[in-house]
Short mmCIF file of C-alpha atoms and ligand atoms in Angstrom, two decimals:
data_model
loop_
_atom_site.label_atom_id
_atom_site.label_comp_id
_atom_site.label_asym_id
_atom_site.label_seq_id
_atom_site.Cartn_x
_atom_site.Cartn_y
_atom_site.Cartn_z
CA MET A 1 0.00 0.00 0.00
CA TYR A 2 2.83 2.40 0.87
CA TYR A 3 6.30 2.91 -0.54
CA ASP A 4 7.61 4.21 2.78
CA LYS A 5 4.88 3.68 5.37
CA ALA A 6 6.73 5.19 8.32
CA ILE A 7 7.23 8.50 6.53
CA GLU A 8 4.00 8.61 4.54
CA THR A 9 1.74 7.99 7.52
CA MET A 10 3.82 9.76 10.16
CA LYS A 11 1.83 11.48 12.92
CA ARG A 12 1.43 15.19 12.19
CA GLU A 13 3.25 16.20 15.36
CA ASP A 14 6.24 13.99 14.44
CA LEU A 15 6.18 15.37 10.93
CA LYS A 16 6.32 18.91 12.37
CA LYS A 17 9.27 17.96 14.57
CA LEU A 18 11.09 16.50 11.59
CA GLN A 19 10.29 19.64 9.58
CA LEU A 20 11.75 21.89 12.24
CA GLU A 21 14.93 19.83 12.51
CA ARG A 22 15.35 19.85 8.77
CA LEU A 23 14.45 23.53 8.40
CA GLN A 24 17.11 24.52 10.92
CA LYS A 25 19.71 22.39 9.17
CA THR A 26 18.67 23.83 5.81
CA VAL A 27 18.88 27.43 6.98
CA HIS A 28 22.42 26.86 8.29
CA ALA A 29 23.36 25.23 4.99
CA ALA A 30 21.73 27.95 2.88
CA TYR A 31 23.74 30.55 4.81
CA GLN A 32 26.87 29.01 3.25
CA SER A 33 25.72 30.26 -0.17
CA PRO A 34 26.75 33.78 -1.21
CA PHE A 35 23.14 34.61 -2.07
CA TYR A 36 21.55 33.72 1.26
CA LYS A 37 24.50 35.00 3.31
CA LYS A 38 24.04 38.41 1.74
CA ARG A 39 20.29 38.30 2.13
CA PHE A 40 20.37 37.23 5.78
CA ASP A 41 23.12 39.72 6.66
CA SER A 42 21.21 42.57 5.01
CA ILE A 43 18.34 42.16 7.50
CA GLY A 44 20.43 41.00 10.43
CA LEU A 45 18.94 37.51 10.45
CA LYS A 46 21.09 34.67 11.80
CA PRO A 47 20.43 30.98 11.08
CA LYS A 48 20.12 30.39 14.84
CA ASP A 49 17.14 32.80 14.93
CA ILE A 50 15.03 30.03 13.40
CA ARG A 51 13.90 28.26 16.58
CA THR A 52 10.34 27.25 15.70
CA LEU A 53 8.50 26.46 12.49
CA GLU A 54 6.73 29.84 12.78
CA ASP A 55 10.13 31.54 12.62
CA ILE A 56 10.10 30.73 8.92
CA TYR A 57 8.12 33.99 8.55
CA LYS A 58 11.29 35.87 9.47
CA ILE A 59 12.92 34.65 6.26
CA PRO A 60 12.26 36.78 3.17
CA PHE A 61 10.68 35.14 0.12
CA THR A 62 12.85 33.90 -2.72
CA THR A 63 11.58 34.72 -6.22
CA LYS A 64 12.34 33.67 -9.76
CA ASP A 65 14.16 36.99 -10.20
CA ASP A 66 16.39 36.10 -7.25
CA LEU A 67 17.26 32.83 -8.92
CA ARG A 68 18.09 34.67 -12.10
CA ALA A 69 20.22 37.17 -10.22
CA ALA A 70 22.04 34.29 -8.52
CA TYR A 71 22.83 32.68 -11.89
CA PRO A 72 24.90 30.59 -12.36
CA ASP A 73 25.91 29.44 -8.87
CA LEU A 74 25.46 32.08 -6.16
CA MET A 75 22.86 29.90 -4.41
CA LEU A 76 25.17 26.92 -4.29
CA ALA A 77 25.55 25.87 -0.65
CA VAL A 78 28.22 23.20 -1.15
CA PRO A 79 31.74 23.32 -2.65
CA LYS A 80 31.65 23.61 -6.43
CA ASN A 81 32.96 20.07 -6.96
CA GLN A 82 30.06 18.49 -5.05
CA PRO A 83 27.12 18.68 -7.49
CA VAL A 84 26.74 15.82 -9.95
CA ARG A 85 24.03 17.29 -12.16
CA ILE A 86 22.17 20.46 -13.12
CA HIS A 87 18.68 20.96 -14.47
CA SER A 88 17.00 24.10 -15.59
CA SER A 89 13.52 25.55 -15.83
CA SER A 90 11.59 25.37 -19.07
CA GLY A 91 10.75 29.07 -19.04
CA THR A 92 11.25 30.74 -22.38
CA THR A 93 11.62 34.30 -21.13
CA GLY A 94 14.63 35.82 -19.44
CA ARG A 95 17.66 34.04 -18.10
CA ALA A 96 17.31 30.38 -17.29
CA THR A 97 17.15 29.33 -13.66
CA VAL A 98 19.52 26.53 -12.83
CA ILE A 99 19.28 23.97 -10.04
CA PHE A 100 22.27 21.92 -8.81
CA PHE A 101 22.01 18.42 -7.36
CA THR A 102 24.49 16.44 -5.27
CA LYS A 103 24.50 12.66 -5.45
CA LYS A 104 22.36 12.57 -2.32
CA ASP A 105 19.92 15.10 -3.83
CA ILE A 106 19.44 12.84 -6.85
CA ASP A 107 18.92 9.92 -4.53
CA VAL A 108 16.33 11.73 -2.42
CA TRP A 109 14.54 12.93 -5.54
CA ALA A 110 14.41 9.43 -7.06
CA ASP A 111 12.92 8.18 -3.81
CA LEU A 112 10.28 10.91 -3.80
CA MET A 113 9.35 10.03 -7.37
CA GLY A 114 9.26 6.35 -6.42
CA ARG A 115 6.86 7.22 -3.62
CA CYS A 116 4.61 9.09 -6.05
CA LEU A 117 4.46 6.33 -8.61
CA TYR A 118 3.86 3.64 -6.01
CA MET A 119 1.15 5.74 -4.37
CA ALA A 120 -0.69 5.98 -7.70
CA GLY A 121 -0.57 2.20 -8.11
CA MET A 122 2.51 1.45 -10.21
CA ARG A 123 4.49 -1.66 -9.18
CA PRO A 124 7.84 -3.26 -10.13
CA ASP A 125 6.17 -5.48 -12.75
CA ASP A 126 4.82 -2.50 -14.63
CA VAL A 127 6.31 -1.08 -17.80
CA PHE A 128 6.67 2.68 -17.68
CA GLN A 129 6.92 4.84 -20.81
CA ASN A 130 8.23 8.31 -20.19
CA MET A 131 6.82 10.51 -22.94
CA VAL A 132 8.22 13.91 -22.01
CA SER A 133 11.47 15.42 -23.13
CA TYR A 134 14.74 14.43 -21.48
CA GLY A 135 17.63 16.83 -20.99
CA LEU A 136 17.55 19.95 -18.86
CA PHE A 137 13.79 19.56 -18.37
CA THR A 138 13.24 17.72 -15.10
CA GLY A 139 10.25 15.66 -16.27
CA GLY A 140 12.49 13.23 -18.18
CA LEU A 141 15.22 12.14 -15.77
CA GLY A 142 13.09 12.84 -12.69
CA PHE A 143 10.44 10.24 -13.53
CA HIS A 144 13.03 7.96 -15.09
CA TYR A 145 15.06 7.59 -11.90
CA GLY A 146 11.93 7.19 -9.78
CA ALA A 147 10.53 4.36 -11.89
CA GLU A 148 13.88 2.58 -12.10
CA ARG A 149 14.30 2.95 -8.36
CA PHE A 150 11.71 0.30 -7.63
CA GLY A 151 12.50 -1.91 -10.55
CA SER A 152 9.96 -1.12 -13.25
CA MET A 153 11.12 -1.34 -16.81
CA VAL A 154 11.47 2.19 -18.15
CA ILE A 155 11.06 3.15 -21.79
CA PRO A 156 12.77 6.54 -22.11
CA ALA A 157 10.72 7.47 -25.17
CA GLY A 158 10.99 11.26 -24.76
CA GLY A 159 8.43 13.63 -26.26
CA GLY A 160 6.97 13.60 -29.76
CA ASN A 161 7.05 11.06 -32.57
CA THR A 162 3.57 9.78 -31.91
CA ALA A 163 3.59 6.79 -34.27
CA LYS A 164 6.71 5.43 -32.60
CA GLN A 165 5.25 6.01 -29.15
CA ILE A 166 2.22 3.91 -30.05
CA THR A 167 4.43 1.13 -31.45
CA LEU A 168 6.48 1.10 -28.25
CA ILE A 169 3.35 0.87 -26.12
CA LYS A 170 2.09 -2.07 -28.13
CA ASP A 171 5.37 -3.95 -28.56
CA PHE A 172 6.65 -3.68 -25.00
CA GLY A 173 3.38 -3.90 -23.11
CA THR A 174 3.59 -0.46 -21.56
CA THR A 175 1.22 -0.13 -18.60
CA TYR A 176 1.82 3.44 -17.36
CA LEU A 177 2.53 6.62 -19.29
CA HIS A 178 3.99 9.89 -18.13
CA ILE A 179 2.73 12.52 -20.52
CA THR A 180 1.54 16.12 -20.54
CA PRO A 181 -2.28 16.29 -20.64
CA SER A 182 -2.23 18.22 -23.93
CA TYR A 183 -0.05 15.55 -25.56
CA ALA A 184 -2.33 12.81 -24.20
CA LEU A 185 -5.24 14.51 -25.97
CA HIS A 186 -3.24 14.72 -29.17
CA ILE A 187 -2.27 11.05 -29.02
CA ALA A 188 -5.94 10.22 -28.52
CA TYR A 189 -6.65 11.96 -31.83
CA GLU A 190 -3.86 10.07 -33.62
CA LEU A 191 -5.10 6.77 -32.23
CA GLU A 192 -8.54 7.56 -33.55
CA GLN A 193 -7.08 8.17 -37.03
CA MET A 194 -5.33 4.81 -36.83
CA LYS A 195 -8.61 3.23 -35.72
CA ILE A 196 -6.96 1.94 -32.55
CA PRO A 197 -9.22 2.33 -29.51
CA ALA A 198 -7.13 3.94 -26.76
CA SER A 199 -8.75 1.52 -24.36
CA SER A 200 -7.31 -1.46 -26.25
CA LEU A 201 -3.67 -0.60 -25.48
CA GLY A 202 -3.50 -2.39 -22.15
CA LEU A 203 -2.58 0.73 -20.22
CA LYS A 204 -3.36 0.96 -16.51
CA GLY A 205 -2.84 4.64 -15.78
CA LEU A 206 -1.61 8.01 -16.97
CA PHE A 207 0.53 10.41 -14.97
CA CYS A 208 -0.27 13.88 -16.23
CA GLY A 209 1.24 17.17 -15.18
CA ALA A 210 3.82 19.84 -15.98
CA GLU A 211 1.04 22.17 -17.15
CA PRO A 212 -2.33 23.23 -15.79
CA TYR A 213 -5.38 21.24 -16.82
CA SER A 214 -8.91 21.14 -15.57
CA GLU A 215 -10.91 18.42 -13.89
CA SER A 216 -13.03 18.24 -17.08
CA THR A 217 -9.92 17.45 -19.10
CA ARG A 218 -9.03 14.71 -16.65
CA LYS A 219 -12.53 13.26 -17.05
CA LYS A 220 -12.26 13.47 -20.82
CA LEU A 221 -8.91 11.65 -20.79
CA GLU A 222 -10.27 9.01 -18.44
CA GLU A 223 -13.23 8.43 -20.76
CA ILE A 224 -11.00 8.13 -23.82
CA TYR A 225 -8.35 5.86 -22.29
CA ARG A 226 -10.66 4.20 -19.75
CA ILE A 227 -8.00 4.30 -17.06
CA PRO A 228 -7.30 6.61 -14.12
CA VAL A 229 -5.37 9.81 -14.71
CA PHE A 230 -3.23 11.07 -11.81
CA ASN A 231 -2.21 14.67 -11.37
CA SER A 232 1.52 15.16 -10.95
CA TYR A 233 2.86 18.48 -9.71
CA GLY A 234 6.32 19.91 -9.47
CA LEU A 235 8.68 22.64 -10.56
CA SER A 236 12.36 22.71 -11.40
CA GLU A 237 13.20 25.02 -8.52
CA MET A 238 11.96 22.33 -6.09
CA ASN A 239 13.73 19.47 -8.03
CA GLY A 240 11.07 19.03 -10.71
CA PRO A 241 8.29 16.42 -10.57
CA GLY A 242 7.92 14.53 -7.31
CA VAL A 243 6.94 17.52 -5.18
CA GLY A 244 3.33 16.37 -5.12
CA PHE A 245 1.16 13.67 -6.63
CA GLU A 246 -2.34 12.30 -6.35
CA CYS A 247 -3.02 9.12 -4.45
CA GLN A 248 -5.65 6.64 -5.56
CA GLU A 249 -8.41 8.75 -4.01
CA LYS A 250 -7.62 11.22 -6.84
CA GLU A 251 -8.74 14.11 -4.69
CA ASP A 252 -5.94 16.61 -5.12
CA ILE A 253 -2.23 16.53 -4.56
CA HIS A 254 -0.23 15.29 -1.57
CA ILE A 255 2.88 17.38 -1.02
CA TRP A 256 5.75 15.48 0.60
CA GLU A 257 6.09 17.53 3.75
CA ASP A 258 9.18 15.72 5.01
CA ASN A 259 10.91 17.41 2.05
CA TYR A 260 9.00 20.66 1.60
CA ILE A 261 7.35 23.20 3.88
CA VAL A 262 4.10 24.38 2.34
CA GLU A 263 2.63 27.87 2.74
CA ILE A 264 -0.23 29.55 0.91
CA ILE A 265 -0.04 33.32 0.80
CA ASP A 266 -2.04 36.21 -0.53
CA PRO A 267 -0.01 37.12 -3.64
CA GLN A 268 -0.68 40.82 -3.06
CA THR A 269 0.21 41.16 0.62
CA GLY A 270 2.49 38.16 1.12
CA GLU A 271 0.52 37.26 4.27
CA ALA A 272 -0.65 33.70 4.96
CA VAL A 273 -4.26 33.08 3.89
CA LEU A 274 -6.69 31.17 6.10
CA PRO A 275 -6.68 27.38 5.70
CA GLY A 276 -8.74 26.42 2.66
CA GLU A 277 -8.49 29.85 1.03
CA ARG A 278 -7.00 30.24 -2.40
CA GLY A 279 -3.60 31.86 -2.75
CA GLU A 280 -0.07 31.45 -4.04
CA LEU A 281 1.90 28.36 -3.10
CA VAL A 282 5.21 29.02 -1.37
CA LEU A 283 7.62 26.13 -0.87
CA THR A 284 10.82 25.63 1.11
CA THR A 285 13.19 22.73 0.46
CA ILE A 286 14.15 21.05 3.73
CA ASN A 287 16.01 18.03 2.47
CA ARG A 288 18.30 19.33 -0.23
CA GLU A 289 22.06 19.79 -0.05
CA ALA A 290 23.38 21.53 -3.14
CA MET A 291 20.87 24.29 -3.48
CA PRO A 292 18.41 24.87 -0.65
CA ILE A 293 15.69 27.38 -1.56
CA LEU A 294 13.81 29.15 1.19
CA ARG A 295 10.19 30.32 0.85
CA TYR A 296 10.07 30.13 -2.94
CA ARG A 297 7.15 31.96 -4.50
CA THR A 298 5.91 29.47 -7.09
CA LYS A 299 3.24 31.81 -8.53
CA ASP A 300 1.00 28.74 -8.68
CA LEU A 301 -2.48 29.35 -7.32
CA THR A 302 -4.11 26.72 -5.17
CA PHE A 303 -5.44 26.05 -1.66
CA LEU A 304 -4.54 23.83 1.25
CA HIS A 305 -6.90 21.05 2.36
CA LYS A 306 -7.84 21.09 5.99
CA ASP A 307 -8.74 17.43 6.33
CA LEU A 308 -6.54 14.39 6.23
CA CYS A 309 -6.83 12.04 3.26
CA LYS A 310 -8.74 8.77 3.34
CA CYS A 311 -5.65 7.02 1.99
CA GLY A 312 -3.99 7.23 5.40
CA ARG A 313 -1.16 9.49 4.32
CA THR A 314 -0.73 12.41 6.67
CA HIS A 315 1.04 14.76 4.29
CA ALA A 316 -0.95 17.87 3.39
CA LYS A 317 -2.86 18.15 0.14
CA ILE A 318 -3.18 21.09 -2.22
CA GLY A 319 -5.96 21.60 -4.74
CA ARG A 320 -5.48 21.31 -8.50
CA ILE A 321 -3.48 24.33 -9.66
CA ILE A 322 -5.92 26.72 -11.33
CA GLY A 323 -3.15 28.68 -13.00
CA ARG A 324 -0.25 30.94 -12.23
CA SER A 325 -0.67 34.43 -10.88
CA ASP A 326 1.22 35.60 -13.97
CA ASP A 327 -1.16 33.64 -16.28
CA MET A 328 -4.14 35.65 -15.22
CA LEU A 329 -5.68 37.51 -18.13
CA ILE A 330 -7.47 40.78 -17.79
CA VAL A 331 -9.94 41.08 -20.62
CA ARG A 332 -12.20 44.13 -20.68
CA GLY A 333 -11.33 44.63 -17.04
CA VAL A 334 -12.40 41.13 -16.04
CA ASN A 335 -9.82 38.85 -14.43
CA LEU A 336 -9.87 35.33 -15.75
CA PHE A 337 -7.73 32.23 -15.96
CA PRO A 338 -7.41 30.13 -19.10
CA SER A 339 -8.28 27.11 -16.94
CA GLN A 340 -11.80 28.50 -16.42
CA ILE A 341 -12.41 28.43 -20.15
CA GLU A 342 -10.89 24.96 -20.46
CA ALA A 343 -13.04 23.58 -17.65
CA VAL A 344 -16.19 24.75 -19.40
CA ILE A 345 -15.46 23.70 -22.97
CA MET A 346 -14.12 20.26 -22.13
CA GLU A 347 -17.53 19.41 -20.64
CA ILE A 348 -19.16 19.92 -24.05
CA PRO A 349 -19.32 16.62 -25.97
CA GLU A 350 -18.92 18.21 -29.40
CA VAL A 351 -15.58 19.74 -28.38
CA GLY A 352 -12.56 17.82 -29.61
CA ASN A 353 -9.06 17.57 -28.18
CA ASN A 354 -7.48 20.96 -28.71
CA TYR A 355 -8.26 24.62 -28.22
CA GLN A 356 -6.56 27.99 -28.17
CA ILE A 357 -7.44 31.35 -26.65
CA VAL A 358 -6.62 34.47 -28.67
CA ILE A 359 -6.97 37.98 -27.33
CA ASP A 360 -6.63 41.03 -29.51
CA ARG A 361 -8.09 44.52 -29.88
CA SER A 362 -10.94 45.43 -32.20
CA ASP A 363 -10.83 48.54 -34.44
CA GLU A 364 -12.69 50.31 -31.64
CA HIS A 365 -9.79 49.45 -29.28
CA LEU A 366 -11.87 47.02 -27.30
CA ASP A 367 -10.43 43.75 -26.05
CA ARG A 368 -11.67 40.81 -28.07
CA LEU A 369 -11.58 37.25 -26.80
CA THR A 370 -11.67 34.48 -29.36
CA VAL A 371 -11.71 30.83 -28.44
CA LYS A 372 -10.63 28.52 -31.25
CA VAL A 373 -12.07 25.11 -30.65
CA GLU A 374 -11.49 21.90 -32.56
CA ILE A 375 -14.65 19.89 -32.90
CA ASP A 376 -15.03 16.16 -32.45
CA ASN A 377 -15.76 14.40 -35.74
CA LYS A 378 -17.56 11.57 -34.01
CA VAL A 379 -20.19 13.96 -32.75
CA PHE A 380 -20.37 16.42 -35.64
CA HIS A 381 -21.76 15.27 -38.99
CA GLY A 382 -21.47 18.32 -41.17
CA GLU A 383 -24.77 20.23 -41.10
CA LEU A 384 -24.30 24.00 -41.03
CA LYS A 385 -27.16 24.46 -38.61
CA ASP A 386 -25.46 22.03 -36.21
CA LEU A 387 -22.27 24.08 -36.36
CA LYS A 388 -24.17 27.21 -35.45
CA MET A 389 -25.82 25.37 -32.58
CA ILE A 390 -22.48 24.14 -31.19
CA GLN A 391 -21.00 27.61 -31.52
CA LYS A 392 -23.90 29.07 -29.58
CA LYS A 393 -23.64 26.40 -26.91
CA ILE A 394 -19.92 27.03 -26.34
CA LYS A 395 -20.37 30.80 -26.37
CA HIS A 396 -23.15 30.60 -23.83
CA ALA A 397 -21.26 28.23 -21.51
CA ILE A 398 -18.15 30.44 -21.50
CA LYS A 399 -20.18 33.61 -20.96
CA GLU A 400 -21.88 31.99 -17.97
CA GLU A 401 -18.48 31.23 -16.44
CA ILE A 402 -16.46 34.37 -17.14
CA MET A 403 -19.11 37.03 -17.84
CA ILE A 404 -17.52 37.99 -21.13
CA GLN A 405 -18.96 37.03 -24.48
CA PRO A 406 -16.26 35.36 -26.56
CA GLU A 407 -16.12 34.83 -30.30
CA ILE A 408 -16.05 31.13 -31.06
CA GLU A 409 -14.17 29.79 -34.06
CA LEU A 410 -14.87 26.14 -34.78
CA LEU A 411 -12.10 24.18 -36.44
CA GLU A 412 -11.58 20.77 -37.99
CA PRO A 413 -9.77 18.30 -35.75
CA ASN A 414 -5.96 18.63 -35.83
CA THR A 415 -5.97 22.19 -37.20
CA LEU A 416 -4.31 23.86 -34.22
CA PRO A 417 -0.63 23.19 -33.59
CA PRO A 418 -0.47 19.84 -31.76
CA SER A 419 1.24 19.76 -28.38
CA GLU A 420 4.04 17.30 -27.73
CA GLY A 421 5.05 18.87 -24.44
CA LYS A 422 3.70 21.86 -22.59
CA ALA A 423 0.89 23.39 -24.65
CA LYS A 424 0.74 27.05 -25.57
CA ARG A 425 -2.91 27.83 -24.94
CA VAL A 426 -3.04 31.61 -24.94
CA ILE A 427 -2.02 34.04 -27.68
CA ASP A 428 -2.25 37.61 -26.47
CA LEU A 429 -1.87 39.99 -29.41
CA ARG A 430 -2.60 43.17 -27.47
CA ASN A 431 0.36 45.46 -27.11
CA ILE A 432 0.13 45.92 -23.36
O1 LIG B 1 7.13 21.14 -15.23
C1 LIG B 1 8.19 19.81 -13.53
C2 LIG B 1 7.26 18.70 -13.84
C3 LIG B 1 7.59 17.80 -14.83
C4 LIG B 1 6.08 18.55 -13.14
C5 LIG B 1 6.74 16.75 -15.11
C6 LIG B 1 5.22 17.49 -13.40
C7 LIG B 1 5.55 16.60 -14.38
P1 LIG B 1 8.94 23.46 -14.75
O2 LIG B 1 9.23 23.29 -16.18
O3 LIG B 1 9.87 24.25 -13.90
O4 LIG B 1 8.86 22.06 -14.05
O5 LIG B 1 7.49 24.08 -14.63
C8 LIG B 1 6.89 24.24 -13.38
O6 LIG B 1 4.66 24.05 -14.32
O7 LIG B 1 5.25 26.07 -11.44
C9 LIG B 1 3.37 25.05 -12.64
O8 LIG B 1 3.06 26.37 -13.06
C10 LIG B 1 3.33 24.12 -13.84
N1 LIG B 1 2.89 22.79 -13.43
C11 LIG B 1 3.62 21.70 -13.18
N2 LIG B 1 2.82 20.66 -12.86
C12 LIG B 1 1.54 21.12 -12.89
C13 LIG B 1 0.26 20.54 -12.64
C14 LIG B 1 7.99 21.04 -14.36
N3 LIG B 1 0.10 19.27 -12.32
C15 LIG B 1 5.53 24.88 -13.52
N4 LIG B 1 -0.81 21.37 -12.74
C16 LIG B 1 4.82 24.96 -12.19
C17 LIG B 1 -0.68 22.66 -13.07
C18 LIG B 1 1.60 22.48 -13.25
N5 LIG B 1 0.49 23.25 -13.33
#
């Protein structure tokens, strides 16, 4: 049932004790890095000032900009010959952020990933196909090491090349896939073209993450593949995947609190929100040698569950990420997240597997929101009046959710650029 029962079901008070021990050790270690030494000294904070878990509030937040400013190695807390690997974030803007790992860090990470996979139901006899890109992106090697750790056969397929992926699944009896949700939808389309029912592949589960997706998309994927889809959460700054994962209850994401301290803050004020309230996730590594990061502002918006999970694990759970604070769109003065639109359209049976949100300005300088939606050929049979009806249905459903009337452009399946990794869902053409 558990990969590491003692840790996964540890009493909350023991978990807190362990967190404090590890936080104190981490703060002392972080102080060895030029970045944190300077930061602590500038406010007169000493590592020994962290005496209780609440003292974490004395430590300033670390942001993505800090990581960029510390590039390449000012946050390194061990001698330069200690790390055995680096990874980097997938962000396309600005300087990359780089994370160093010692041998022990890789080991701890592989164990965390192992825990996640086991928790979702994977076992040593399973065959695991890793369908995300390898290299600096953490999704490749992170999952790879975790699956190997407990003896599953790993197929390091990488992203893309759909026909080959399908052949590998069939020829080697793959049972679990790691894949971005947008790529899983694309593969579903390709399978349909090949007249292979996704449910005939012998798969047992999908691990989907690395990008936001809605509960409706999960349901859609589960209907297509007829297997459970587990939400996998992580970010390079905190190792990569393996920070949090869903258990078989599939009710949101357990965060491994023996490795991370979880806070949810109001992104505007930086103050903690009340339990259960939505806010920005802030994470602190408490079991990492090479590059400890204290109070990292993830920009991911979520909430903390108050109740313990039925699965028996005592580690806190966070809700599905609804988006990033920097993903929020303001259209005609209304704040909205792309995930709200996705959640609505994926409930509509005539909607196919891909969509895109385009925002531009009309000649009258008004914001215009267009949602391009691929339709599902199985449901649509080519009557113009049907098209109009579907368009109206989608428009109405979105308006109900976000209060803004969008334009709806219906497209043939496979018209939008297919996603083989993280999907680009929003095109904002306004010059703002
Ligand atoms: O995407 C690590 C990862 C790889 C996670 C594979 C899961 C699976 P980055 O490239 O640094 O790392 O991107 C991290 O992706 O801050 C979130 O905004 C987003 N993200 C990751 N997982 C989820 C998820 C990897 N399950 C950023 N739901 C994070 C929503 C997610 N957003």
